[in-house]
Short mmCIF file of C-alpha atoms in Angstrom, two decimals:
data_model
loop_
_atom_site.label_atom_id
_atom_site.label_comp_id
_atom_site.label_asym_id
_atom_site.label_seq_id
_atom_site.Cartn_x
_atom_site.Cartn_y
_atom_site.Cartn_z
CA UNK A 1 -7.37 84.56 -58.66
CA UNK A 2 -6.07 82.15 -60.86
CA UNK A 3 -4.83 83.03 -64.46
CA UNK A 4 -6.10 80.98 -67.60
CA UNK A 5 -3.46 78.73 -69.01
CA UNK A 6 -2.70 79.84 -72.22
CA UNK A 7 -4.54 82.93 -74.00
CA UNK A 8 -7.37 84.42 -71.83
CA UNK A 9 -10.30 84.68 -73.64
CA UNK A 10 -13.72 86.53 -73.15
CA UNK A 11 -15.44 83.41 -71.54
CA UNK A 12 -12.70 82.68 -69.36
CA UNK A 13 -13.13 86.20 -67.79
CA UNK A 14 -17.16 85.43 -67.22
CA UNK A 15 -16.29 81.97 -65.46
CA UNK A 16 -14.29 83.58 -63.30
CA UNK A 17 -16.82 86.76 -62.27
CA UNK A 18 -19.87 84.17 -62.63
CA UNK A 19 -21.54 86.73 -65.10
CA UNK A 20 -22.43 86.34 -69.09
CA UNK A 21 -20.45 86.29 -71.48
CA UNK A 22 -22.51 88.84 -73.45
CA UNK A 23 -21.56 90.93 -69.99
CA UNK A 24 -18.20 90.66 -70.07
CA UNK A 25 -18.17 91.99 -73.85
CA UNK A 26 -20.15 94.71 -73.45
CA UNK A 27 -18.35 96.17 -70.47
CA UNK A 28 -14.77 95.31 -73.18
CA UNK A 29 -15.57 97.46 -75.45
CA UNK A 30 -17.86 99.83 -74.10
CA UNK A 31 -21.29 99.65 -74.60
CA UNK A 32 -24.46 100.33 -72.73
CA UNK A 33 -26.28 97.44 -70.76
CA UNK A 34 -24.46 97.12 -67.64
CA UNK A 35 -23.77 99.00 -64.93
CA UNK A 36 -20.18 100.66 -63.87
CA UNK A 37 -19.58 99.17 -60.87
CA UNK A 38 -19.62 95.91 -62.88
CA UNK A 39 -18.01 97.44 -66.02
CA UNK A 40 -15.18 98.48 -63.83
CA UNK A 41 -14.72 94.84 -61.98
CA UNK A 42 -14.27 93.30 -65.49
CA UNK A 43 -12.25 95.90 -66.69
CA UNK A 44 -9.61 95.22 -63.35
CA UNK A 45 -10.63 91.23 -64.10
CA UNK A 46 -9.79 91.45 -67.43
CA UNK A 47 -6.08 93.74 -66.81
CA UNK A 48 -5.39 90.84 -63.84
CA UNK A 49 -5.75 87.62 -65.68
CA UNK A 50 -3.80 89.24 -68.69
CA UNK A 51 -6.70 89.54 -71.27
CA UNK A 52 -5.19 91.02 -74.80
CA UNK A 53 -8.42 91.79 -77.50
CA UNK A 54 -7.70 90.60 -80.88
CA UNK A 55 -9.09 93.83 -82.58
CA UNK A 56 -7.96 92.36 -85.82
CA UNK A 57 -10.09 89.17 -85.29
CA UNK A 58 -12.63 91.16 -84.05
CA UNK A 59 -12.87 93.08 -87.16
CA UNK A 60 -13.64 90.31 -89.51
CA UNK A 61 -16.97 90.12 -87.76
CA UNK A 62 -18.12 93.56 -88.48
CA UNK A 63 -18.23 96.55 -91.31
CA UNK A 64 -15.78 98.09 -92.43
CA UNK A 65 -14.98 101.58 -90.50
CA UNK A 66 -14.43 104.77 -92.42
CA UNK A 67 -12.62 107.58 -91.75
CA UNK A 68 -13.27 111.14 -93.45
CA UNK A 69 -10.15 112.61 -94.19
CA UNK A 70 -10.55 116.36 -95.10
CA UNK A 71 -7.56 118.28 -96.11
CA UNK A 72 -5.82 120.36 -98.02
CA UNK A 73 -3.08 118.96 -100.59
CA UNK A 74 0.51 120.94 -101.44
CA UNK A 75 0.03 122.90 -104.35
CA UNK A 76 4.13 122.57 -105.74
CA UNK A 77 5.76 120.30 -107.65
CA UNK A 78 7.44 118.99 -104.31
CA UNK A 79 5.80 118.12 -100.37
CA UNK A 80 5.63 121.10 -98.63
CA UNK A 81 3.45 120.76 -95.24
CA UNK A 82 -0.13 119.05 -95.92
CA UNK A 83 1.21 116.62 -98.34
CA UNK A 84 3.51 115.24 -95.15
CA UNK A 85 0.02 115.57 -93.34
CA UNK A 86 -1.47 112.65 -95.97
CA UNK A 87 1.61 110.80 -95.89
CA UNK A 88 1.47 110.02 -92.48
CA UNK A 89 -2.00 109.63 -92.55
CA UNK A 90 -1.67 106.53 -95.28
CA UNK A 91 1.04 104.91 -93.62
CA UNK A 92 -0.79 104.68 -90.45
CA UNK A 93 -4.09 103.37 -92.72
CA UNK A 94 -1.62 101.33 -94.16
CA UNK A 95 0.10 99.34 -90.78
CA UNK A 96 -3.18 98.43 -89.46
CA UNK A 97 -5.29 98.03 -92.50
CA UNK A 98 -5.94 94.39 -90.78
CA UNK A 99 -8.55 95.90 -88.69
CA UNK A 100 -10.92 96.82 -90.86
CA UNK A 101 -10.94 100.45 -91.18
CA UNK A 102 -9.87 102.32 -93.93
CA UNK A 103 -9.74 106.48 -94.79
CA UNK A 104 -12.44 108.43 -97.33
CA UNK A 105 -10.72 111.44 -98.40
CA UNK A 106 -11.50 114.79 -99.22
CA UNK A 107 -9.37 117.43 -100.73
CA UNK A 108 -10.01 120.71 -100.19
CA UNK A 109 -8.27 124.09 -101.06
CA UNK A 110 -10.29 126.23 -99.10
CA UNK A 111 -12.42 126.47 -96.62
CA UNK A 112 -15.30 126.70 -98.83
CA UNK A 113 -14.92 123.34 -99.92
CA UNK A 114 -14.20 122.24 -96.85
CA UNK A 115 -17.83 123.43 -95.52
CA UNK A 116 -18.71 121.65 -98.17
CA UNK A 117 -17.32 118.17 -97.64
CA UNK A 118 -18.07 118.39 -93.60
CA UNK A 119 -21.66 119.25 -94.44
CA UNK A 120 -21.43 116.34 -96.62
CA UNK A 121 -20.11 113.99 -94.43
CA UNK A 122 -22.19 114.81 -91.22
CA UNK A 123 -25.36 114.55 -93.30
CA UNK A 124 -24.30 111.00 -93.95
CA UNK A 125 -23.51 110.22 -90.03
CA UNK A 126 -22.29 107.54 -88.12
CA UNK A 127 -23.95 104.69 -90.42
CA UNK A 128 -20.99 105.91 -93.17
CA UNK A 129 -18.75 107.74 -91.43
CA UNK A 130 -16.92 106.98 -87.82
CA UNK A 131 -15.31 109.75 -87.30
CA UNK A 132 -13.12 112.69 -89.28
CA UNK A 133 -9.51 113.69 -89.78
CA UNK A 134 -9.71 117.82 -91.00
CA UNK A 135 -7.90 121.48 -89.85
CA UNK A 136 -9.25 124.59 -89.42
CA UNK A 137 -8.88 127.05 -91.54
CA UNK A 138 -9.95 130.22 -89.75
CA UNK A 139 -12.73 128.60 -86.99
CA UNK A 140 -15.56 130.15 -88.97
CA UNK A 141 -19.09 129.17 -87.11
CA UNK A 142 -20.19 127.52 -90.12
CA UNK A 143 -17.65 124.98 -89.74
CA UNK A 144 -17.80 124.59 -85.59
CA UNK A 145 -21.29 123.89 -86.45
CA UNK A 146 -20.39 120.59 -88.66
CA UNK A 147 -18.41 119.50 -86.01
CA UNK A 148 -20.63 120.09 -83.43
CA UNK A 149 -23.11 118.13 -85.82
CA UNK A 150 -20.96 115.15 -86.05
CA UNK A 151 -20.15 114.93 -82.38
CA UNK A 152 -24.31 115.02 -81.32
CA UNK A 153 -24.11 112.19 -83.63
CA UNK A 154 -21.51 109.95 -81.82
CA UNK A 155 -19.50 110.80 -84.49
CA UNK A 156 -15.19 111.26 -83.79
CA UNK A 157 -13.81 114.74 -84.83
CA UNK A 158 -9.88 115.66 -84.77
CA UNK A 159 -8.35 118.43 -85.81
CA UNK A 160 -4.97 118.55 -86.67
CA UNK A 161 -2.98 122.64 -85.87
CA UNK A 162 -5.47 123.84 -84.18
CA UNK A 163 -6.88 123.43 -80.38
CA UNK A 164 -10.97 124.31 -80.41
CA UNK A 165 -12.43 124.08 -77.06
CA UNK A 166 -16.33 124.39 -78.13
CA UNK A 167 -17.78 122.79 -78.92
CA UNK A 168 -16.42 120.47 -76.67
CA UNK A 169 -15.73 116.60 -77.40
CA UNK A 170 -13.29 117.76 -80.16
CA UNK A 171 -9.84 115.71 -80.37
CA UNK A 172 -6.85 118.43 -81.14
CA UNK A 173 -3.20 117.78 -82.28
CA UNK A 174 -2.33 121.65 -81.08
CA UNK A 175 -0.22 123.72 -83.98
CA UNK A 176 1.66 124.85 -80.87
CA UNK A 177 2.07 128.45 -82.46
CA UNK A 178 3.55 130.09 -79.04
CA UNK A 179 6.46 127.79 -78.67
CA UNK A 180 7.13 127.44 -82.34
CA UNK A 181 7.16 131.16 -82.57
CA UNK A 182 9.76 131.24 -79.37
CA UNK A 183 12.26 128.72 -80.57
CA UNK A 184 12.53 130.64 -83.31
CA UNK A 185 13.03 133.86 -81.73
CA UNK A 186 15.29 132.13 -79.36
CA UNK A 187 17.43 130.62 -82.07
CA UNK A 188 16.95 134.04 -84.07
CA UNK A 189 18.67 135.78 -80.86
CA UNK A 190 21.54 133.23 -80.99
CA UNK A 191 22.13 133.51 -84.34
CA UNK A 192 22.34 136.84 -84.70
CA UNK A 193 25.20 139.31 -82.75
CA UNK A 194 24.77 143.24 -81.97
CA UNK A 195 22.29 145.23 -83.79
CA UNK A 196 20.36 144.73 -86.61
CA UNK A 197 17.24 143.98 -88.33
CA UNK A 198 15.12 140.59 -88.42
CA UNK A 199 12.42 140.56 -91.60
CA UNK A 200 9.71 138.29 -90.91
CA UNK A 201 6.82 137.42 -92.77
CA UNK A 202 3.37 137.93 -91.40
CA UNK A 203 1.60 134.43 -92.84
CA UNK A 204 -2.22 134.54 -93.58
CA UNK A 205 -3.87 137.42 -92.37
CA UNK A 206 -6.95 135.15 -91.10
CA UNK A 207 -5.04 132.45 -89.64
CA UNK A 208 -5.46 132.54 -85.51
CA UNK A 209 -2.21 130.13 -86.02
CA UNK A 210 0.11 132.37 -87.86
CA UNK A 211 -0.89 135.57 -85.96
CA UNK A 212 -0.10 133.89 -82.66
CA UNK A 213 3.14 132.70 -83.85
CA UNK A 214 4.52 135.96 -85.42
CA UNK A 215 3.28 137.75 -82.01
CA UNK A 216 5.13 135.36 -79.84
CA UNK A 217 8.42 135.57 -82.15
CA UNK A 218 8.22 139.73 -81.94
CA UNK A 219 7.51 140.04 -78.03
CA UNK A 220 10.42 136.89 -77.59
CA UNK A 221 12.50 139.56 -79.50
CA UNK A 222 11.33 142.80 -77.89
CA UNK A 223 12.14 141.13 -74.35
CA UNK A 224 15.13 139.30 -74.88
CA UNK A 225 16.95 141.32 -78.02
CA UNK A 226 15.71 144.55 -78.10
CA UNK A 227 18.30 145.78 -79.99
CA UNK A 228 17.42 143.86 -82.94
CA UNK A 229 14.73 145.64 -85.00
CA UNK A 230 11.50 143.35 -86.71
CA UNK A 231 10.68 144.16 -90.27
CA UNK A 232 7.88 142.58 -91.33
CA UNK A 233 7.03 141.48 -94.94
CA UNK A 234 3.61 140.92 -96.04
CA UNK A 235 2.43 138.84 -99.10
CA UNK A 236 1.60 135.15 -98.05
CA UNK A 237 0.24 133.23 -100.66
CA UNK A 238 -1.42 129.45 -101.08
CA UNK A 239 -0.45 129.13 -104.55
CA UNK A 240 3.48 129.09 -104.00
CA UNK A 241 4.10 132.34 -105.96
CA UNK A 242 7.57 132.32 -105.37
CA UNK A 243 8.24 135.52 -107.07
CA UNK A 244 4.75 137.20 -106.15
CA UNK A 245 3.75 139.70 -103.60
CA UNK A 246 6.10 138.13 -100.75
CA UNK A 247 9.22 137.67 -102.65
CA UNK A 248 9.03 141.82 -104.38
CA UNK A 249 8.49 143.24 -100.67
CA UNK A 250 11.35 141.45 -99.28
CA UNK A 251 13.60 142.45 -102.41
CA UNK A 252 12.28 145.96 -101.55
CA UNK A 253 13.34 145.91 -98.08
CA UNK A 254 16.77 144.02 -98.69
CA UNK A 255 17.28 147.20 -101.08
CA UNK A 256 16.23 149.55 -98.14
CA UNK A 257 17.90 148.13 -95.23
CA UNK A 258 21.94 147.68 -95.16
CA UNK A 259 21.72 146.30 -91.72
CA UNK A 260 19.76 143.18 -92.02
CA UNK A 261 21.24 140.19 -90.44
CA UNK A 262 18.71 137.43 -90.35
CA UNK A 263 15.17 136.79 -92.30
CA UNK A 264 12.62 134.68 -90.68
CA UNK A 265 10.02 132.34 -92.64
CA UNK A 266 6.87 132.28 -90.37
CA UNK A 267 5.64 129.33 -92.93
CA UNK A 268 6.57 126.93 -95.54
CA UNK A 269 5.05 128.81 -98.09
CA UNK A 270 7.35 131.65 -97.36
CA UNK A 271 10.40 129.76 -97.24
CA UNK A 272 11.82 129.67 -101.14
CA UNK A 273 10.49 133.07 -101.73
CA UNK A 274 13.22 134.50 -98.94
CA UNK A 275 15.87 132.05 -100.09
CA UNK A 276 15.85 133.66 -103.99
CA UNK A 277 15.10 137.41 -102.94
CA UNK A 278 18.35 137.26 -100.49
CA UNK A 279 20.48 135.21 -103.33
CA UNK A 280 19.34 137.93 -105.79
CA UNK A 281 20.79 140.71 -103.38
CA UNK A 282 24.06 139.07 -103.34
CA UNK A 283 23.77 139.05 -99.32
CA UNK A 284 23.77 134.64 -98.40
CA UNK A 285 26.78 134.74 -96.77
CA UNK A 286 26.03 137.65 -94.26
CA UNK A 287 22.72 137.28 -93.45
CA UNK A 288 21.25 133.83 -92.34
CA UNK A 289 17.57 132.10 -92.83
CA UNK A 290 15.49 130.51 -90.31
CA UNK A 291 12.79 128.30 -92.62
CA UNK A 292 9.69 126.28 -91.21
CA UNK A 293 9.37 122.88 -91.96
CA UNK A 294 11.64 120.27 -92.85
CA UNK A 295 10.46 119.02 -96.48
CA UNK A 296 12.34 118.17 -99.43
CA UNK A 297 12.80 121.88 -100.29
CA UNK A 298 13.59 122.87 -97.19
CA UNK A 299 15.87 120.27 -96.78
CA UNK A 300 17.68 120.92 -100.10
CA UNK A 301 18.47 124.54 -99.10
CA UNK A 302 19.98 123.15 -95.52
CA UNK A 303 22.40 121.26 -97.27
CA UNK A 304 23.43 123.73 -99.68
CA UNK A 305 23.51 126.40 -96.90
CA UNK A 306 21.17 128.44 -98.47
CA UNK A 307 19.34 127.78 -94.89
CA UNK A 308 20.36 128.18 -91.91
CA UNK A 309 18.24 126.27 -89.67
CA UNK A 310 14.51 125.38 -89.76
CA UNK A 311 11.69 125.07 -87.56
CA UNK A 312 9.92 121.56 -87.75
CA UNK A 313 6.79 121.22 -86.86
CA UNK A 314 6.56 117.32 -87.85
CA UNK A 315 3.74 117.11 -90.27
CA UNK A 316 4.14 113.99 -91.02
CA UNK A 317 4.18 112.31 -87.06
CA UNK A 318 0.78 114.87 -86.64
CA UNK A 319 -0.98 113.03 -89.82
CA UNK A 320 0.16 109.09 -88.15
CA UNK A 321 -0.89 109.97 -84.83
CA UNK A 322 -4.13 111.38 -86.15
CA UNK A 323 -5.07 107.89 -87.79
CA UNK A 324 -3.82 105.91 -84.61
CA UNK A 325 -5.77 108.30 -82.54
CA UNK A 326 -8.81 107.23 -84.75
CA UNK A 327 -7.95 103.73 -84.47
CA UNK A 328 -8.17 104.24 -80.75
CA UNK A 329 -11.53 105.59 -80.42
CA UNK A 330 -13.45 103.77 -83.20
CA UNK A 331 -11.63 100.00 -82.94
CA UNK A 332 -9.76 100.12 -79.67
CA UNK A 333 -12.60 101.79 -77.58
CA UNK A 334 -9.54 103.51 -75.67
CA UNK A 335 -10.38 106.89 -73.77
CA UNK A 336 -7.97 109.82 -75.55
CA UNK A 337 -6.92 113.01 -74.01
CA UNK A 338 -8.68 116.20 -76.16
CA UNK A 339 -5.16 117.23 -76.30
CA UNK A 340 -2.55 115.67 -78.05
CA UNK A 341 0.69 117.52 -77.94
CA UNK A 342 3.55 116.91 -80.85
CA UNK A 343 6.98 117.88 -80.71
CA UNK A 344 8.97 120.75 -82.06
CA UNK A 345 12.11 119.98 -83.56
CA UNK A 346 15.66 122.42 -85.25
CA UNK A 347 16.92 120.96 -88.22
CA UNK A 348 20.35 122.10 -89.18
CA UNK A 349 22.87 121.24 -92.31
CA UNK A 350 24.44 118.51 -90.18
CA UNK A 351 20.96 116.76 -88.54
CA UNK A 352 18.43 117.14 -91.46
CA UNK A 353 19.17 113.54 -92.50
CA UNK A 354 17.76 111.92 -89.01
CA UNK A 355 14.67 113.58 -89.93
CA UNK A 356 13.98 111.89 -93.46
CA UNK A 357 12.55 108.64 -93.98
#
């Protein structure tokens, strides 16, 4: 077989198979009208000769693509975790706004609104909507049935920290609660030397997330360091209360407890309300902080070694590969595993920089 001089192009690839060139595109990107024997000959015809789509030429010729974006925003003055989440998001929107796709969003603060908005959005289908970016709050059925809504509509669903395996067709970016909640008791057992007490806050009572992470961190501990004893400190809160509920039960237990030796932020909510109820007990130096998720607080209290160390779970990289993902199934026509795993990464005082653009 003899490769095209030059750029292969669509009607180079039907010369050579003898076949359409209406064949050739159809089996490209996708669609229905041929069969797969012949779908899969172009497809190896195509990879042979070196064929390259120009999805950005490609896009002139056709609507604009939209992406529903549904999620919660950072209620603080600074980025916390979901505002990282829309950051990435908009730069990937950004790099390849040249092919003709572009992101709707939605804020919501609850999942209320978020029933709300999906309704919304599936109601309006594939004719407005490719596909949509959004969490999951708590998995009510409610919800599971928008997506399953959207997907009986050819519609594209991914959601980011969480892994839903019905209905099925769902694309996940997995929170990865189990090994979060093990680094951290791992790093917690390193930290810390003899006996003691670890507090650690609980996180949302609803959240399947946050209960699987604080379960993995306590039976990590129970295992591996049962001589350390778990304390844990209820009072999570969405509107960043730092001196609410959270922050007066771990003043109360600093006050109890002359033998704690480490405090443990299950999430970065919790993170500023530890840091001021352990400076107010005069007791920084001896006992250390394990945070979650590198931000700009979070990052602030590293280098002033109000911190020890804290668990990121990368935000940001979960909201860019969410949009490329999208790209991928709604431009690209590329196959994507259900499953998209992201890394978890320990920030300390002396690598927090690497992690800041």
């Amino acid at each position: 077989m003899k490769k095209a001089s030059g750029k292969v192009t669509i009607k180079d690839i039907s010369k050579e198979l003898g076949i359409s060139a209406v064949s050739v595109h159809r089996a490209l990107r996708g669609k229905e009208g041929i069969s797969s024997e012949l779908r899969s000959k172009v497809l190896e015809t195509a990879k042979e000769m070196g064929y390259v789509e120009n999805y950005a030429a490609a896009s002139i010729k056709r609507k604009t693509s939209k992406v529903a974006v549904v999620l919660p925003k950072d209620k603080w003055e600074k980025k916390i975790y979901f505002d990282y989440l829309w950051l990435g998001i908009n730069k990937g929107a950004q790099e390849l706004k040249g092919l003709n796709i572009e992101i709707s969003p939605f804020v919501c603060d609850n999942e209320e609104e978020q029933l709300a908005q999906l309704k919304e959005i599936a109601d309006k289908g594939p004719n407005e909507y490719g596909g949509v970016i959004t969490i999951s709050f708590t998995r009510a059925s409610e919800v599971l049935m928008q997506f399953q809504r959207m997907l009986a509509k050819d519609m594209r669903v991914l959601v980011i920290d969480d892994h839903i395996e019905i209905p099925e067709g769902l694309i996940s970016i997995p929170p990865r609660e189990i090994q979060v909640g093990k680094v951290a008791a791992e790093l917690a057992a390193l930290i810390t030397q003899g006996k003691g007490r670890i507090l650690v806050s609980c996180g949302r009572k609803d959240s399947k997330i946050h209960e699987g992470r604080l379960e993995s961190f306590c039976n990590y501990i129970k295992e591996n360091k049962p001589e350390l004893i778990i304390e844990l400190v209820t009072g999570y809160t969405r509107n960043m209360d730092h001196r609410g509920e959270l922050y007066k039960n771990a003043c109360e237990a600093l006050g109890k407890y002359s033998d704690i030796c480490l405090i443990y932020a299950l999430t970065s909510h919790d993170n500023r309300a530890f840091v001021e109820a352990l400076e107010k007990h005069g007791n920084n130096k001896k006992v250390a902080i394990i945070g979650t998720d590198l931000n700009e607080e979070t990052l602030e209290f590293l280098k002033k070694k109000r911190m020890s160390a804290v668990i990121d779970q990368n935000p940001y990289d979960k909201g860019y590969m969410a949009f490329k993902i999208m790209v991928d199934c709604l431009i690209k026509n590329i196959s994507v595993p259900d499953v998209i795993p992201c890394r978890i990464d320990i920030a300390l005082e002396n690598n927090a920089d690497l992690y800041v653009d």
